[in-house]
């Protein structure tokens, strides 16, 4: 689903993004409710980036990646936490692209996510490539989502991926 967000572009630098687990629901500009086998997932676009709310039989979680004034938790490269009998894994990276590379990558992502039944993308006024995109799936008892936060003025794309599910044991040697 593609939507134009009716708000000022408030998280204008990749370095301003922060990560938080367990935050209460924040006001959303666009929402996509998804039901997967045994899981309810809500993808939420905020004026300051994204929030995902997951509820499963064994519990839930709330992930927020956004500009949060006063937050002292910067965007980590990776996080792994136990949530009851579930495991939460988060990873983030920043891609720095040339202007041409950025435009091409932005067009590719906008097309992929806007046409996907489990995708939500919001564009911000002022630039066709200022957007936040989210894509979710459930596979093998796990719920996964990826996000892309585009900063055309910096030529940066913040990419995150999250997995919540049962712990996968390492293969026996």
Tab-separated table of C-alpha atoms in Angstrom:
chain	number	residue	atom	x	y	z
A	1	UNK	CA	0.000	0.000	0.000
A	2	UNK	CA	1.364	3.402	-1.009
A	3	UNK	CA	0.298	6.582	0.740
A	4	UNK	CA	1.412	10.208	0.828
A	5	UNK	CA	1.964	11.272	4.409
A	6	UNK	CA	0.426	14.624	5.240
A	7	UNK	CA	3.134	15.884	7.544
A	8	UNK	CA	6.460	17.637	7.519
A	9	UNK	CA	9.478	15.405	6.970
A	10	UNK	CA	10.655	15.393	10.598
A	11	UNK	CA	13.445	12.795	10.671
A	12	UNK	CA	15.667	14.432	8.138
A	13	UNK	CA	18.964	12.728	9.006
A	14	UNK	CA	19.793	9.053	9.232
A	15	UNK	CA	21.979	9.760	12.273
A	16	UNK	CA	18.913	11.014	14.192
A	17	UNK	CA	17.186	7.630	14.186
A	18	UNK	CA	16.922	5.770	17.471
A	19	UNK	CA	15.717	2.244	18.306
A	20	UNK	CA	13.438	1.228	21.136
A	21	UNK	CA	11.792	-2.040	22.131
A	22	UNK	CA	8.607	-2.016	24.219
A	23	UNK	CA	7.406	1.523	23.602
A	24	UNK	CA	3.674	2.238	23.792
A	25	UNK	CA	1.847	2.847	20.488
A	26	UNK	CA	2.611	6.289	19.082
A	27	UNK	CA	0.290	8.366	16.868
A	28	UNK	CA	0.475	6.936	13.351
A	29	UNK	CA	-0.017	8.624	9.982
A	30	UNK	CA	-0.693	5.328	8.183
A	31	UNK	CA	-1.361	1.799	9.446
A	32	UNK	CA	-1.494	-1.635	7.854
A	33	UNK	CA	-3.044	-4.429	9.943
A	34	UNK	CA	-1.921	-7.932	9.004
A	35	UNK	CA	-3.021	-11.327	10.263
A	36	UNK	CA	-0.715	-14.250	9.906
A	37	UNK	CA	-1.259	-17.745	11.244
A	38	UNK	CA	-1.262	-17.139	15.014
A	39	UNK	CA	0.007	-13.557	14.829
A	40	UNK	CA	-1.413	-10.067	14.484
A	41	UNK	CA	1.015	-7.497	13.142
A	42	UNK	CA	0.479	-3.783	12.782
A	43	UNK	CA	2.857	-1.782	10.577
A	44	UNK	CA	2.729	1.895	11.556
A	45	UNK	CA	4.250	4.867	9.743
A	46	UNK	CA	5.033	7.750	12.065
A	47	UNK	CA	5.931	11.318	11.195
A	48	UNK	CA	9.337	10.391	12.583
A	49	UNK	CA	9.669	6.919	10.936
A	50	UNK	CA	8.151	3.538	11.960
A	51	UNK	CA	6.665	1.374	14.675
A	52	UNK	CA	5.688	-2.296	14.517
A	53	UNK	CA	3.285	-3.897	16.988
A	54	UNK	CA	3.259	-7.695	17.131
A	55	UNK	CA	0.820	-9.787	19.148
A	56	UNK	CA	1.052	-13.574	19.263
A	57	UNK	CA	-0.431	-16.258	21.495
A	58	UNK	CA	2.730	-16.314	23.611
A	59	UNK	CA	3.077	-12.532	23.928
A	60	UNK	CA	4.029	-9.605	21.810
A	61	UNK	CA	6.455	-6.805	21.228
A	62	UNK	CA	6.645	-3.237	20.047
A	63	UNK	CA	9.581	-2.013	17.942
A	64	UNK	CA	10.100	1.677	17.258
A	65	UNK	CA	12.738	3.139	14.945
A	66	UNK	CA	12.284	6.885	14.838
A	67	UNK	CA	13.572	10.290	15.827
A	68	UNK	CA	12.709	10.402	19.502
A	69	UNK	CA	13.645	13.668	21.196
A	70	UNK	CA	15.569	12.990	24.362
A	71	UNK	CA	16.292	9.367	23.443
A	72	UNK	CA	19.740	8.143	24.343
A	73	UNK	CA	19.384	4.845	22.469
A	74	UNK	CA	20.972	5.284	19.029
A	75	UNK	CA	20.211	2.927	16.180
A	76	UNK	CA	22.204	-0.246	16.932
A	77	UNK	CA	23.848	-2.429	14.296
A	78	UNK	CA	22.301	-5.490	15.918
A	79	UNK	CA	20.223	-6.626	18.888
A	80	UNK	CA	19.237	-10.090	20.089
A	81	UNK	CA	16.845	-10.486	23.040
A	82	UNK	CA	14.677	-13.148	24.599
A	83	UNK	CA	10.998	-12.199	24.858
A	84	UNK	CA	9.518	-14.951	26.991
A	85	UNK	CA	9.829	-18.116	24.914
A	86	UNK	CA	10.443	-16.095	21.740
A	87	UNK	CA	13.602	-14.602	20.323
A	88	UNK	CA	13.825	-11.071	18.919
A	89	UNK	CA	16.589	-10.158	16.473
A	90	UNK	CA	17.131	-6.724	14.942
A	91	UNK	CA	19.801	-5.524	12.528
A	92	UNK	CA	20.380	-2.150	10.870
A	93	UNK	CA	22.752	-0.706	8.324
A	94	UNK	CA	23.159	2.600	6.507
A	95	UNK	CA	23.800	2.589	2.758
A	96	UNK	CA	25.395	5.728	1.301
A	97	UNK	CA	24.672	6.064	-2.419
A	98	UNK	CA	25.417	8.474	-5.243
A	99	UNK	CA	22.482	10.569	-6.468
A	100	UNK	CA	21.904	8.229	-9.440
A	101	UNK	CA	22.227	5.083	-7.337
A	102	UNK	CA	19.869	6.527	-4.745
A	103	UNK	CA	17.169	7.372	-7.310
A	104	UNK	CA	17.369	3.897	-8.848
A	105	UNK	CA	17.241	2.119	-5.495
A	106	UNK	CA	14.359	4.332	-4.327
A	107	UNK	CA	12.310	3.563	-7.452
A	108	UNK	CA	12.967	-0.165	-7.036
A	109	UNK	CA	11.901	-0.167	-3.370
A	110	UNK	CA	8.823	1.990	-3.937
A	111	UNK	CA	7.628	-0.385	-6.675
A	112	UNK	CA	8.356	-3.520	-4.633
A	113	UNK	CA	6.690	-2.431	-1.408
A	114	UNK	CA	3.720	-0.433	-2.730
A	115	UNK	CA	2.453	-3.419	-4.770
A	116	UNK	CA	3.033	-6.046	-2.066
A	117	UNK	CA	-0.006	-7.216	-0.016
A	118	UNK	CA	2.104	-7.093	3.173
A	119	UNK	CA	3.826	-3.809	2.358
A	120	UNK	CA	3.283	-0.237	3.495
A	121	UNK	CA	5.152	2.772	2.140
A	122	UNK	CA	4.642	6.427	2.897
A	123	UNK	CA	6.191	9.241	0.901
A	124	UNK	CA	6.821	12.628	2.470
A	125	UNK	CA	6.023	15.959	0.787
A	126	UNK	CA	8.951	17.724	-0.846
A	127	UNK	CA	10.799	14.842	-2.481
A	128	UNK	CA	9.526	11.773	-4.351
A	129	UNK	CA	12.348	9.777	-2.777
A	130	UNK	CA	11.760	10.797	0.859
A	131	UNK	CA	9.935	7.751	2.192
A	132	UNK	CA	9.624	5.063	4.824
A	133	UNK	CA	8.752	1.568	3.585
A	134	UNK	CA	7.883	-1.610	5.498
A	135	UNK	CA	7.406	-5.192	4.333
A	136	UNK	CA	6.358	-8.162	6.516
A	137	UNK	CA	6.085	-11.937	6.220
A	138	UNK	CA	5.554	-15.021	8.335
A	139	UNK	CA	7.564	-18.126	7.634
A	140	UNK	CA	8.375	-21.265	9.628
A	141	UNK	CA	6.786	-19.969	12.838
A	142	UNK	CA	8.599	-16.629	12.648
A	143	UNK	CA	7.370	-13.140	11.866
A	144	UNK	CA	9.844	-11.023	9.931
A	145	UNK	CA	9.815	-7.460	8.706
A	146	UNK	CA	12.162	-5.185	6.831
A	147	UNK	CA	12.132	-1.416	6.684
A	148	UNK	CA	13.762	1.241	4.540
A	149	UNK	CA	14.127	4.880	5.616
A	150	UNK	CA	15.205	7.134	2.744
A	151	UNK	CA	17.178	10.344	3.166
A	152	UNK	CA	17.611	11.756	-0.363
A	153	UNK	CA	19.298	14.957	0.802
A	154	UNK	CA	22.105	12.829	2.336
A	155	UNK	CA	22.022	10.021	-0.247
A	156	UNK	CA	21.470	7.580	2.618
A	157	UNK	CA	19.143	4.640	3.036
A	158	UNK	CA	18.702	3.095	6.475
A	159	UNK	CA	17.783	-0.580	6.130
A	160	UNK	CA	16.520	-2.667	9.051
A	161	UNK	CA	15.456	-6.266	9.394
A	162	UNK	CA	13.716	-7.918	12.325
A	163	UNK	CA	12.844	-11.496	13.190
A	164	UNK	CA	10.632	-12.653	16.064
A	165	UNK	CA	10.024	-16.327	16.609
A	166	UNK	CA	11.020	-19.540	18.229
A	167	UNK	CA	14.693	-20.018	18.815
A	168	UNK	CA	16.376	-21.825	15.935
A	169	UNK	CA	18.987	-24.248	17.253
A	170	UNK	CA	22.395	-24.306	15.620
A	171	UNK	CA	22.986	-27.317	13.359
A	172	UNK	CA	24.748	-30.223	15.054
A	173	UNK	CA	28.402	-30.532	14.133
